[in-house]
Structure formats: C-alpha cells, structure tokens
CSV table of C-alpha atoms in Angstrom, one decimal:
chain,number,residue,atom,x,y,z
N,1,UNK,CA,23.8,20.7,35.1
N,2,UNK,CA,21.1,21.0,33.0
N,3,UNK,CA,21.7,17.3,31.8
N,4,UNK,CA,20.7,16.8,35.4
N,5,UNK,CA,17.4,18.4,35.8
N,6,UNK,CA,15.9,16.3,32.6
N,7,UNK,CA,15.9,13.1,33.9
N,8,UNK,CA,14.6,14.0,37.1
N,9,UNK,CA,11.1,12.4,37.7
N,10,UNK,CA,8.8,14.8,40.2
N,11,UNK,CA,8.1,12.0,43.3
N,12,UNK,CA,5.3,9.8,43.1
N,13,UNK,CA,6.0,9.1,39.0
N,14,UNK,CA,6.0,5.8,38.2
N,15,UNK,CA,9.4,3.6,37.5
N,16,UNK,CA,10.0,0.5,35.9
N,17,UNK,CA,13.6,-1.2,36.5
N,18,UNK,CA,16.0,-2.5,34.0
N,19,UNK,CA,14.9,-5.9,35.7
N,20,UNK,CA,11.7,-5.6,34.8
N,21,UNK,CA,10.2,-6.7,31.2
N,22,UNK,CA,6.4,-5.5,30.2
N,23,UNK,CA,4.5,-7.5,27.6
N,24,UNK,CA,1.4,-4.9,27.2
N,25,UNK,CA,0.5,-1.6,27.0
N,26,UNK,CA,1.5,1.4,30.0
N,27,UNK,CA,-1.4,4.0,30.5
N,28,UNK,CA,-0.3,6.4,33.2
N,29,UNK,CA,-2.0,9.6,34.5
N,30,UNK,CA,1.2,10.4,36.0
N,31,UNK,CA,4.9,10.9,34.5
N,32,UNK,CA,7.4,7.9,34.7
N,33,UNK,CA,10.8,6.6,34.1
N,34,UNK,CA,11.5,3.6,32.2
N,35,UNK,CA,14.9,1.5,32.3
N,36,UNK,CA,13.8,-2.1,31.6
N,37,UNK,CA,12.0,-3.4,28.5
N,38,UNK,CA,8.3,-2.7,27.3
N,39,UNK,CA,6.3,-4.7,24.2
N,40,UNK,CA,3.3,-2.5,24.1
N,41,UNK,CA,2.4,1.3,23.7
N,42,UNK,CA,3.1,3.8,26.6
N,43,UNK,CA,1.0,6.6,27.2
N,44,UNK,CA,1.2,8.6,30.1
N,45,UNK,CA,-0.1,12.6,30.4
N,46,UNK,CA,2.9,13.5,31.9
N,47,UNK,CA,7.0,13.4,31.2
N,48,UNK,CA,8.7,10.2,30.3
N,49,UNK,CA,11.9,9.2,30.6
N,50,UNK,CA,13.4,6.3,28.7
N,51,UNK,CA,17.1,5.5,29.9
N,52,UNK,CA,19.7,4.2,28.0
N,53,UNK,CA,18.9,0.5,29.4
N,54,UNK,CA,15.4,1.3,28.4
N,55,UNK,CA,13.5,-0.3,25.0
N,56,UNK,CA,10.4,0.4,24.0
N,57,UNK,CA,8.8,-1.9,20.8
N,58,UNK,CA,5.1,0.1,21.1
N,59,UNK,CA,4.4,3.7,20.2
N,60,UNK,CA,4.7,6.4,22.8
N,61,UNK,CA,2.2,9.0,23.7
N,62,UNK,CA,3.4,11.9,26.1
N,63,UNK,CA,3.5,15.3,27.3
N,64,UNK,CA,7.2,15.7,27.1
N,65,UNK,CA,9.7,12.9,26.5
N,66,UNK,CA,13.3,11.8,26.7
N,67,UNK,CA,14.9,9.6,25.1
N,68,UNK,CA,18.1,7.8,25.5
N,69,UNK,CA,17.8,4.3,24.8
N,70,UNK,CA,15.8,2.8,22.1
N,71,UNK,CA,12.4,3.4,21.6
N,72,UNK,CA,11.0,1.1,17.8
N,73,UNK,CA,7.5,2.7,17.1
N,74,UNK,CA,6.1,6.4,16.7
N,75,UNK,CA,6.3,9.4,19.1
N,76,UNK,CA,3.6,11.5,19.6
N,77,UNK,CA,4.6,14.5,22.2
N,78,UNK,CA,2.4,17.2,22.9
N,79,UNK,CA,5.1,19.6,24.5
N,80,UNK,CA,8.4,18.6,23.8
N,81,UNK,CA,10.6,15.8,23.5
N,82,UNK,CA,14.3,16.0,23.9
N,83,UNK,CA,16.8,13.0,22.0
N,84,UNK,CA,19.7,12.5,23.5
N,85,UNK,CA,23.3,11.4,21.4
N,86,UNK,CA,22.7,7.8,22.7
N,87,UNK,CA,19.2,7.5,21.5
N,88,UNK,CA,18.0,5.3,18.7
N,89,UNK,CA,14.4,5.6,17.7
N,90,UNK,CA,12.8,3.9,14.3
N,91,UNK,CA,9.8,5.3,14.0
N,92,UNK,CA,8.3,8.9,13.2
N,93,UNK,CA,8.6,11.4,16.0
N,94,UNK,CA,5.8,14.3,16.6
N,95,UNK,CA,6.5,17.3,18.7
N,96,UNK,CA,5.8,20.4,19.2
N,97,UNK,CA,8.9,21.3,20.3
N,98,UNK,CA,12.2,18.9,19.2
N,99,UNK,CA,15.9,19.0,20.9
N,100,UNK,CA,18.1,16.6,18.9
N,101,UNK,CA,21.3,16.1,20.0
N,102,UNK,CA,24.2,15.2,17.8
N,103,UNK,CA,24.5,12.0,17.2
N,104,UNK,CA,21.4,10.3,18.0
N,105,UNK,CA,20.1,8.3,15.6
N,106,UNK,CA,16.2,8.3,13.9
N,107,UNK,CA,15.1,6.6,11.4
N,108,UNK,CA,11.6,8.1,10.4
N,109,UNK,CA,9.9,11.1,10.0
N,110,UNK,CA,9.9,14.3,12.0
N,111,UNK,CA,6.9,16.0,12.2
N,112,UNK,CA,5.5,19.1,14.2
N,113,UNK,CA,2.2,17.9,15.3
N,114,UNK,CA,-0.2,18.7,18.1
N,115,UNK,CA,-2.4,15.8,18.6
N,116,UNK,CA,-1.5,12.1,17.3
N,117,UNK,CA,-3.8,10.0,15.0
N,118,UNK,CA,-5.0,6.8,17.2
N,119,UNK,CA,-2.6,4.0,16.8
N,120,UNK,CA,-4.1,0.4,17.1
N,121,UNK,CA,-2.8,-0.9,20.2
N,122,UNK,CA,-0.3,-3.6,18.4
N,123,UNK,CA,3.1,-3.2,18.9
N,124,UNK,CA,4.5,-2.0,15.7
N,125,UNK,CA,6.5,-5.3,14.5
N,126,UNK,CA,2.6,-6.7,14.0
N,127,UNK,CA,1.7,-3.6,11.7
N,128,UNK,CA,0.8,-3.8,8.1
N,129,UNK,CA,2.9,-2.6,5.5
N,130,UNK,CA,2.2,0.9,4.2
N,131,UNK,CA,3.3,2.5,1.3
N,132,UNK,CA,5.3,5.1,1.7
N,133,UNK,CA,4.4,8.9,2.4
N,134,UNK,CA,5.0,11.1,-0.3
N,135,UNK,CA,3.5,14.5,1.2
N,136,UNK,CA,0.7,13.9,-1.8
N,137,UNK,CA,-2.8,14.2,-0.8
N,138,UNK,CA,-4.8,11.2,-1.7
N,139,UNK,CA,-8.2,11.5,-3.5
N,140,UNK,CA,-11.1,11.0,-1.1
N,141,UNK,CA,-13.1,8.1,-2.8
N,142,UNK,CA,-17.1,8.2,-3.3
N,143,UNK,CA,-18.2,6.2,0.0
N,144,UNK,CA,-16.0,8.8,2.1
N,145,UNK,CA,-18.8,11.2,4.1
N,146,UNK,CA,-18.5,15.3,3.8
N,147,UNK,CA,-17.8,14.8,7.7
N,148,UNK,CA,-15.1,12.9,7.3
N,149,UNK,CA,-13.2,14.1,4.2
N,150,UNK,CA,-13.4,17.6,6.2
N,151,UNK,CA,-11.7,15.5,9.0
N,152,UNK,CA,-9.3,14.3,7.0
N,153,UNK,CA,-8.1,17.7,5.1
N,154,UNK,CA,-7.4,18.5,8.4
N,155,UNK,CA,-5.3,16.0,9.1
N,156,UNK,CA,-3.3,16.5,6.3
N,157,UNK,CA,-2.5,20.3,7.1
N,158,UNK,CA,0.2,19.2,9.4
N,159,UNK,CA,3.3,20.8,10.1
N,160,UNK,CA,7.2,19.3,9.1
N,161,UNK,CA,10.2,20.6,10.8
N,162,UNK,CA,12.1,20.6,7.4
C-alpha cells in the first residue's frame, strides 16, 4: 500500500505520456508525472514522478522525486527523493532525505545537499569533461574576489551520506 500512495500525483499536476518525446527543458510550478522521454532539464517546485517507461537525459530539480525508470544527469531534491529497485540514474543525486531501494542502480555521487549549484541548461551528454572530485579543496587563485571565495567555502561545506 504504501507503494501506492508514492506515485500518486495530487489533480491538476502535469503528465507527460510514454507517447510523448520532449526535446527541451520542463519548468513546472506544479508537481508532474513523467512516462515518455525528455532531452532537457526538469524542474518543477513540486513532486516528480518518473515511471519506469520514463527517461530523462537533463538534470532534475525538485521538491521530492521518484524514480523508476532512468533518469542520465544530476538530482537535485530539496525534500526527498525516493529510488525505486527498477531505477537507473547516472549522475550525482542530492537530497535531503534519500530512500534507496535494493537493487536500483546509480552511478554517481550521493550527496546531502540543500540547494543545487545552477547547471547550464545543456543536457548532460553536451557537458565538458571534469576531472574528477576528490573531496580536496582547490586553492582559490588571485583574480578570485573575497565575495566570492566566501561563496565558494560555502559551497564546499556540503554534506555526504557516507
């Protein structure tokens, strides 16, 4: 039963079919449900739902969030997001709260985060390469302002579920 009560969308929540394919980005005020494909980031201030038919190649940016189809970018939740044992997600998930269930598959980071760092708004197949995160702070060069080194200490004082 409680299965049952996480997918449910509250009326009026947007809804895109497993018919349906969107090349762009989705910016919702409202929660939604997504079963067909999207090529662009999703952000929405309310709860997602991404079905098993569903993919996603674009970051997501939501209130809560699940997840059982396949989602190829970063997750940035704000409450929490909930992955269920069909799930595959390549990319680094963010929540404040995390339900994992055995068996689903991601390949990134987990991180306990409040608010995401702006994306740009190409999918994530378009990104540069980056080396890899080491949990090292990097030395703030001699251009950087006091204003933003400040900034980005903060940044850097996240939070990892491990």
């Amino acid at each position: 039963m409680r299965h049952f009560f996480r997918n449910i969308i509250v009326p009026g929540a947007f809804r895109i079919p497993k018919e349906v394919s969107v090349n762009g980005s989705i910016d919702a005020t409202i929660s939604g449900r997504i079963d067909g494909n999207v090529k662009g980031n999703v952000k929405t201030t309310g709860k997602l739902v991404v079905s098993e038919t569903a993919s996603i190649k674009g970051h997501i940016y939501a209130a809560d969030l699940v997840v059982h189809g396949k989602v190829y970018g970063d997750v940035y939740i704000s409450n929490k997001a909930h992955i269920s044992n069909k799930a595959f997600v390549k990319g680094d998930v963010n929540a404040i709260v995390l339900e994992l269930e055995e068996g689903a598959v991601v390949e990134g980071a987990i991180r306990k985060n409040v608010l995401p760092t702006p994306k740009p708004e190409t999918p994530p197949a378009v990104e540069q390469h980056h080396p890899p995160v080491t949990g090292e702070t990097l030395p703030v060069t001699a251009a950087a302002t006091p204003a933003a080194s400040a900034a980005n200490e903060e940044e850097e004082q996240t939070t990892s579920w491990f």
